[in-house]
N, C-alpha and C. Protein backbone atom coordinates (compact mmCIF):
# COMPACT_ATOMS: atom_id res chain seq x y z
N UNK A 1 19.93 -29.29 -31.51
CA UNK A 1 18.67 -28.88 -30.93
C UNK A 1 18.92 -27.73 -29.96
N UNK A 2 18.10 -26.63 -29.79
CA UNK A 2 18.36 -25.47 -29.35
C UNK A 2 17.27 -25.10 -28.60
N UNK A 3 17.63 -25.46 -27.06
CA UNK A 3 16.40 -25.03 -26.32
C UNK A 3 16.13 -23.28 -25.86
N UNK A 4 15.07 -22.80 -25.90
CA UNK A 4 15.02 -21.32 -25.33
C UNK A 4 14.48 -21.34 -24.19
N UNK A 5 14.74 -19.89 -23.30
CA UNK A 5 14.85 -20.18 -22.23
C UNK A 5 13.85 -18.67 -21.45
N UNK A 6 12.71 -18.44 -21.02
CA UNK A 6 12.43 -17.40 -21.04
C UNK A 6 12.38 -17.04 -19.80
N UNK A 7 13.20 -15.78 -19.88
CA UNK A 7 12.87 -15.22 -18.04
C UNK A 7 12.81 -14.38 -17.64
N UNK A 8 11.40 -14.46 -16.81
CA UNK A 8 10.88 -13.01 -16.49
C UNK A 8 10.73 -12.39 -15.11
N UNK A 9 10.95 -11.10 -15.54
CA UNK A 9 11.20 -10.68 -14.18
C UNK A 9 9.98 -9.57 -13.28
N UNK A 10 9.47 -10.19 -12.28
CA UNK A 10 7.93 -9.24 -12.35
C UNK A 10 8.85 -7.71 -11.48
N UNK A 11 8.04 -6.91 -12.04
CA UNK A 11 8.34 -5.62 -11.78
C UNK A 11 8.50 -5.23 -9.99
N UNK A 12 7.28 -5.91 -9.25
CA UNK A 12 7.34 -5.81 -7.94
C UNK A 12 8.34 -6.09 -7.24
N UNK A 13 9.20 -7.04 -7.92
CA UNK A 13 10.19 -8.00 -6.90
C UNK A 13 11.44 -7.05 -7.26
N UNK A 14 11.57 -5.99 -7.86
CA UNK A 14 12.72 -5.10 -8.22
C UNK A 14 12.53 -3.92 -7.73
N UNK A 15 11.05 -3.26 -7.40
CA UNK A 15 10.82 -2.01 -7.38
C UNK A 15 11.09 -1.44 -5.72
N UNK A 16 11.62 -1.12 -5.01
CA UNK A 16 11.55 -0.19 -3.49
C UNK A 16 10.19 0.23 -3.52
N UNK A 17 9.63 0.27 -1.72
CA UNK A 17 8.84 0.37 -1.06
C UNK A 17 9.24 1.09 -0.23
N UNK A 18 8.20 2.28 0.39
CA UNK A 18 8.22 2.85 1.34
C UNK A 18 7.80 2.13 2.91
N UNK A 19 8.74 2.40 3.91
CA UNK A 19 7.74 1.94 5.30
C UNK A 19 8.25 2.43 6.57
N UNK A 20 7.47 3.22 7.24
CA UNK A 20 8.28 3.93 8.21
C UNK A 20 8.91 3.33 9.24
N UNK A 21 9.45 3.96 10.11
CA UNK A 21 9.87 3.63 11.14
C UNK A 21 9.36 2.97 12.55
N UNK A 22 7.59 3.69 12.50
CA UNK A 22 7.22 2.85 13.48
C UNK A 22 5.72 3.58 13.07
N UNK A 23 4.66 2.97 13.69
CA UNK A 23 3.33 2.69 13.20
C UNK A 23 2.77 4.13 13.47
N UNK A 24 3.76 5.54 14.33
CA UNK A 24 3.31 6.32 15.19
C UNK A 24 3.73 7.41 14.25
N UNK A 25 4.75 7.42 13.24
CA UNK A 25 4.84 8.18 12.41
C UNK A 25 4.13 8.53 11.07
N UNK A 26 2.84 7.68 11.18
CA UNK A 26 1.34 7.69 10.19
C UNK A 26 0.66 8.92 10.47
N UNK A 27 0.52 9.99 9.90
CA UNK A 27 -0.49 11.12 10.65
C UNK A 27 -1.48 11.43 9.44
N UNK A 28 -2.26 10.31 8.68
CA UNK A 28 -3.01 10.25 7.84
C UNK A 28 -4.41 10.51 8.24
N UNK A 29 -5.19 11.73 7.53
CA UNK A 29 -6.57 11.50 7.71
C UNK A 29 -7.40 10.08 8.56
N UNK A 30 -8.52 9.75 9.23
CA UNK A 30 -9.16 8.34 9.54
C UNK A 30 -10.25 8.70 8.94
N UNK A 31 -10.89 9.71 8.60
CA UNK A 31 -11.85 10.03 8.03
C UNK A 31 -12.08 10.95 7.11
N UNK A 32 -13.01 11.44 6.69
CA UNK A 32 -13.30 12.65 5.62
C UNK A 32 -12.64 12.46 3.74
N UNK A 33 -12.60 13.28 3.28
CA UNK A 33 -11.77 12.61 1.95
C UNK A 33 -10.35 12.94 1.88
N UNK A 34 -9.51 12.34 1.01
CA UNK A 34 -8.08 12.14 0.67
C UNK A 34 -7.49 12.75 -0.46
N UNK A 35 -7.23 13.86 -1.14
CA UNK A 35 -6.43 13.78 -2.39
C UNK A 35 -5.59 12.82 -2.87
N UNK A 36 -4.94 11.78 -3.48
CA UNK A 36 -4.07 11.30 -3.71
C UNK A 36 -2.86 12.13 -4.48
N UNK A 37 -1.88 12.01 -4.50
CA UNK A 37 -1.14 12.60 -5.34
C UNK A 37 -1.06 12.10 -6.30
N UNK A 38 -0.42 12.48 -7.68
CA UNK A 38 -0.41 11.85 -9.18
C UNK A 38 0.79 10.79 -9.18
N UNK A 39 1.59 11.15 -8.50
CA UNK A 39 3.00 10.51 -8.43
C UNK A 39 2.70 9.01 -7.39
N UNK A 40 1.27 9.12 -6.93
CA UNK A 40 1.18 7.73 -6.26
C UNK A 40 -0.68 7.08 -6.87
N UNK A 41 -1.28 7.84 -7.44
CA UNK A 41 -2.53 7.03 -8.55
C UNK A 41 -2.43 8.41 -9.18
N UNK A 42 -2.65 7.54 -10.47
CA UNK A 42 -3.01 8.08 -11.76
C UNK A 42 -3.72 7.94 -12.79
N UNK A 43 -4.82 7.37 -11.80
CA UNK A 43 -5.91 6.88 -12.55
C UNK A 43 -7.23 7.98 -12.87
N UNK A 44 -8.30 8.08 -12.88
CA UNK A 44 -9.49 8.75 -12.82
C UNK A 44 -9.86 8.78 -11.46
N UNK A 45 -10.27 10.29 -11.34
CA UNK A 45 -10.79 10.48 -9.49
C UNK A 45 -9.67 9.72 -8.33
N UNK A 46 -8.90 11.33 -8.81
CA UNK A 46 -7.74 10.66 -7.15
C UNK A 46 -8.76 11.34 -5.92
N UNK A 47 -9.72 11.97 -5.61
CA UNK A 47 -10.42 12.02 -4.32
C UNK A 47 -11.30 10.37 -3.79
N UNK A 48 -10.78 10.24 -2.53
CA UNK A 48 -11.22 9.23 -2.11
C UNK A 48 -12.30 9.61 -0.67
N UNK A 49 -12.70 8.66 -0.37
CA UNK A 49 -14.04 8.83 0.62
C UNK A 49 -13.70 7.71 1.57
N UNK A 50 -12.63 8.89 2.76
CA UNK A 50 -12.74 7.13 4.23
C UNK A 50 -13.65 6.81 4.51
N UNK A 51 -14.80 7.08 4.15
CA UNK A 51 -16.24 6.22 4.68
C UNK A 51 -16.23 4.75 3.80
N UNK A 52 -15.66 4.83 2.56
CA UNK A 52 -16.07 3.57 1.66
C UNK A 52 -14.98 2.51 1.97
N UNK A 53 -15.17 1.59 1.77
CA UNK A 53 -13.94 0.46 2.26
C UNK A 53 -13.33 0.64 0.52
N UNK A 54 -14.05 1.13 -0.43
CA UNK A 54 -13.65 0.70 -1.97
C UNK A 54 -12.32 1.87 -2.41
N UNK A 55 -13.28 3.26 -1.51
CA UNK A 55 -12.04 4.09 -1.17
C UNK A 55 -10.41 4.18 -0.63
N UNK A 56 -10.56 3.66 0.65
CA UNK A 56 -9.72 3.39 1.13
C UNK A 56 -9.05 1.82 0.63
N UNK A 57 -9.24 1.15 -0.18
CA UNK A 57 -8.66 -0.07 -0.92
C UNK A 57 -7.81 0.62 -1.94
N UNK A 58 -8.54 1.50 -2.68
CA UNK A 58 -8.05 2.17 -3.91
C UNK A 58 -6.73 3.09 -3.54
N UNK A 59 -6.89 3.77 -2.39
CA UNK A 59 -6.01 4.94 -1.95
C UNK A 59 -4.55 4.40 -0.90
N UNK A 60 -5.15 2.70 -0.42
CA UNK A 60 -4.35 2.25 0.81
C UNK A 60 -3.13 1.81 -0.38
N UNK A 61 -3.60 0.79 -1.18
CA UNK A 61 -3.20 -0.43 -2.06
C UNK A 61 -2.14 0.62 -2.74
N UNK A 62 -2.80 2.02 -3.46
CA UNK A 62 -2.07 2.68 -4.16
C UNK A 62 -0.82 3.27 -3.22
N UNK A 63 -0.86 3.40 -2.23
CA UNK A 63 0.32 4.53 -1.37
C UNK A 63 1.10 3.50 -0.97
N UNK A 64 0.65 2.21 -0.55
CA UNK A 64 1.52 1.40 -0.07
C UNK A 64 2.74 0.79 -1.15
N UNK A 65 2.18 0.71 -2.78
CA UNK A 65 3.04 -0.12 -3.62
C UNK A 65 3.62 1.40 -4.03
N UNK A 66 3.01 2.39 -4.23
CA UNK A 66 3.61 3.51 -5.03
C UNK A 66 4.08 4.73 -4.56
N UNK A 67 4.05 4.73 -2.85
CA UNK A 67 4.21 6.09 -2.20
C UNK A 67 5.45 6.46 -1.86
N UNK A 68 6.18 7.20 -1.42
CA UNK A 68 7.69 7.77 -0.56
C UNK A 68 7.21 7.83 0.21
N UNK A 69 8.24 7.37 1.43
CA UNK A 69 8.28 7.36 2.92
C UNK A 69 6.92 9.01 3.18
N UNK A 70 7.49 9.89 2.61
CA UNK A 70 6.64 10.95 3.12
C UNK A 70 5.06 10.68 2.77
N UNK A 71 4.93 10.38 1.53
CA UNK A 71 3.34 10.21 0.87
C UNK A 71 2.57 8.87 1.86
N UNK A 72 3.54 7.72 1.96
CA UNK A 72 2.57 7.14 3.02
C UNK A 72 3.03 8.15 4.67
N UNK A 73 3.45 8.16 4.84
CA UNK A 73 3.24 8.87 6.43
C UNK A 73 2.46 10.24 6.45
N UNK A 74 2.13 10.45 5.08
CA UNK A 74 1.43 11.45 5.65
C UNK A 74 -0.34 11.29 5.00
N UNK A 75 -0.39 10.28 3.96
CA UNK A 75 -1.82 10.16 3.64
C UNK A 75 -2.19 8.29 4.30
N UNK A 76 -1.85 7.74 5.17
CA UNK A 76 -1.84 6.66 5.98
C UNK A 76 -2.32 6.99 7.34
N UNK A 77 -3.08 6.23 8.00
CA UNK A 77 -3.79 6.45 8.85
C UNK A 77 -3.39 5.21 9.78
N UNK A 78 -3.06 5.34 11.28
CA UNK A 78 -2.46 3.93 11.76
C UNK A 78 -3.80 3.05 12.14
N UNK A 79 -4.99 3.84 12.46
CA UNK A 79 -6.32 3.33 12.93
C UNK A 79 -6.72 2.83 11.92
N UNK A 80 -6.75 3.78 10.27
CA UNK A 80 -7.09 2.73 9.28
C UNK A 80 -6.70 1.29 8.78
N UNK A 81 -5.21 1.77 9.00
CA UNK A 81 -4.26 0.50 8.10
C UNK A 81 -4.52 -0.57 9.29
N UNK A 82 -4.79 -0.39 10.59
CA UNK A 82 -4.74 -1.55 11.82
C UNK A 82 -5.99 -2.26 11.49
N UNK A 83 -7.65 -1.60 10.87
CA UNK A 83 -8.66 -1.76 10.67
C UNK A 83 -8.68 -2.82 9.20
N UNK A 84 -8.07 -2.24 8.54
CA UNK A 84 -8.32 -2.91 7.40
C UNK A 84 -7.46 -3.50 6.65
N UNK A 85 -5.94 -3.95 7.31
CA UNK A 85 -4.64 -4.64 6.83
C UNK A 85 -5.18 -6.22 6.31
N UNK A 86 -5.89 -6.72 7.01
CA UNK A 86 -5.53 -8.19 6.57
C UNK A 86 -6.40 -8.17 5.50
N UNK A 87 -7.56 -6.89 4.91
CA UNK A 87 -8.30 -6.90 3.26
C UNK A 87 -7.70 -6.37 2.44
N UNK A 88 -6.33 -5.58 2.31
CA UNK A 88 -5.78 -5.16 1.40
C UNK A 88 -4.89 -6.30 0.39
N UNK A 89 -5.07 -5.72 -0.67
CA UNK A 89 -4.79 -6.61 -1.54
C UNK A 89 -3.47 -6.11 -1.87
N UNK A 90 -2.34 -6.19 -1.68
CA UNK A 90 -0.91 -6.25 -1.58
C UNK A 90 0.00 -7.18 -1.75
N UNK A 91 1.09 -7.01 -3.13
CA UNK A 91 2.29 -7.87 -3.02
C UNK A 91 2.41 -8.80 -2.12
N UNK A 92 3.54 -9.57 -1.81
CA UNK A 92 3.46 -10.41 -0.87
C UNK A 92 4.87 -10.12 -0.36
N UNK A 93 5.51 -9.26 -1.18
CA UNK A 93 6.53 -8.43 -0.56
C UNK A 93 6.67 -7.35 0.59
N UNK A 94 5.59 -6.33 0.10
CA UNK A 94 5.32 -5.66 0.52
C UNK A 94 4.82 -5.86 1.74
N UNK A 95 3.43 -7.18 1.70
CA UNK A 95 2.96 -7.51 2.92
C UNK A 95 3.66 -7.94 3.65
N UNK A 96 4.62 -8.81 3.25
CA UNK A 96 5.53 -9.46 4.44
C UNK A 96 6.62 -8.30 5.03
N UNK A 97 7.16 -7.45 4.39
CA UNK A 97 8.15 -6.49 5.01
C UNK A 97 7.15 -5.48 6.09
N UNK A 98 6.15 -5.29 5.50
CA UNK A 98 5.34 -4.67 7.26
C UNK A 98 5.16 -5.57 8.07
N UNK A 99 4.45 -6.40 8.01
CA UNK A 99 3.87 -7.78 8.86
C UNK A 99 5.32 -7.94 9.97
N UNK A 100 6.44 -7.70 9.13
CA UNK A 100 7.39 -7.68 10.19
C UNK A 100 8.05 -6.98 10.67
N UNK A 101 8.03 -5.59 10.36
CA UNK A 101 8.50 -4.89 10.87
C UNK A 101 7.18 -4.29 12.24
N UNK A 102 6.16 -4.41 11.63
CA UNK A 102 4.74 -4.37 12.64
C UNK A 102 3.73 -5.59 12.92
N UNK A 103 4.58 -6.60 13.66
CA UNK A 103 3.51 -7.44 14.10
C UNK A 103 1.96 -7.53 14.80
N UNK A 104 1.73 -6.27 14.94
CA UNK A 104 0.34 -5.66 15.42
C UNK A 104 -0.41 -5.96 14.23
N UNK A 105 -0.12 -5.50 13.10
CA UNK A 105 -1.21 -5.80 11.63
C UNK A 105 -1.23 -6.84 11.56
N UNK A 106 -0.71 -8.09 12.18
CA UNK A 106 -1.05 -9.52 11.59
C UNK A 106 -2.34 -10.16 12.65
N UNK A 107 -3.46 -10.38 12.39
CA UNK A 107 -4.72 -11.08 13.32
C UNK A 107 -4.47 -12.17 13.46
């Protein structure tokens, strides 16, 4: 009898994350719109709108799992990400390696 054995490996738990050094090196727009770059969404309509929370979900979620140190520090906002950290929908990798390196984002 020959048991199989399947094992999988989710992509997140292998891939590197960007995260700076400290919450002060964010010099991201807080308002107005965003280009995204292609290399961090590549979906339809990389212009985003900081007025929309749907915007900034789409543009936060994307820079945080897919950005270089430079792409989040420079399209990240520290007033945004402080505003709207605990609604982003993020790994649990990801969330936990800021959460501790910046205990300020945790409410």
């Amino acid at each position: 009898m020959t048991i199989e054995t399947v094992v999988r490996v989710r992509t997140e738990s292998t891939r590197d994350f960007a995260v700076p050094g400290s919450l002060d090196d964010l010099v991201g727009p807080s308002e107005g719109s965003l280009r995204l770059p292609d290399s961090v969404y590549w979906g339809p309509d990389p212009v985003v709108d900081l007025a929309h929370w749907d915007d900034i979900a789409k543009a936060y979620e994307a820079t945080l799992r897919e950005g270089t140190l430079a792409d989040v520090q420079a399209l990240v906002s520290p007033v945004v990400l402080r505003r709207w950290w605990s609604s982003l929908f993020l790994p649990v990798r990801i969330r936990r390696t800021w959460e501790s390196r910046f205990p300020e984002l945790v409410s």
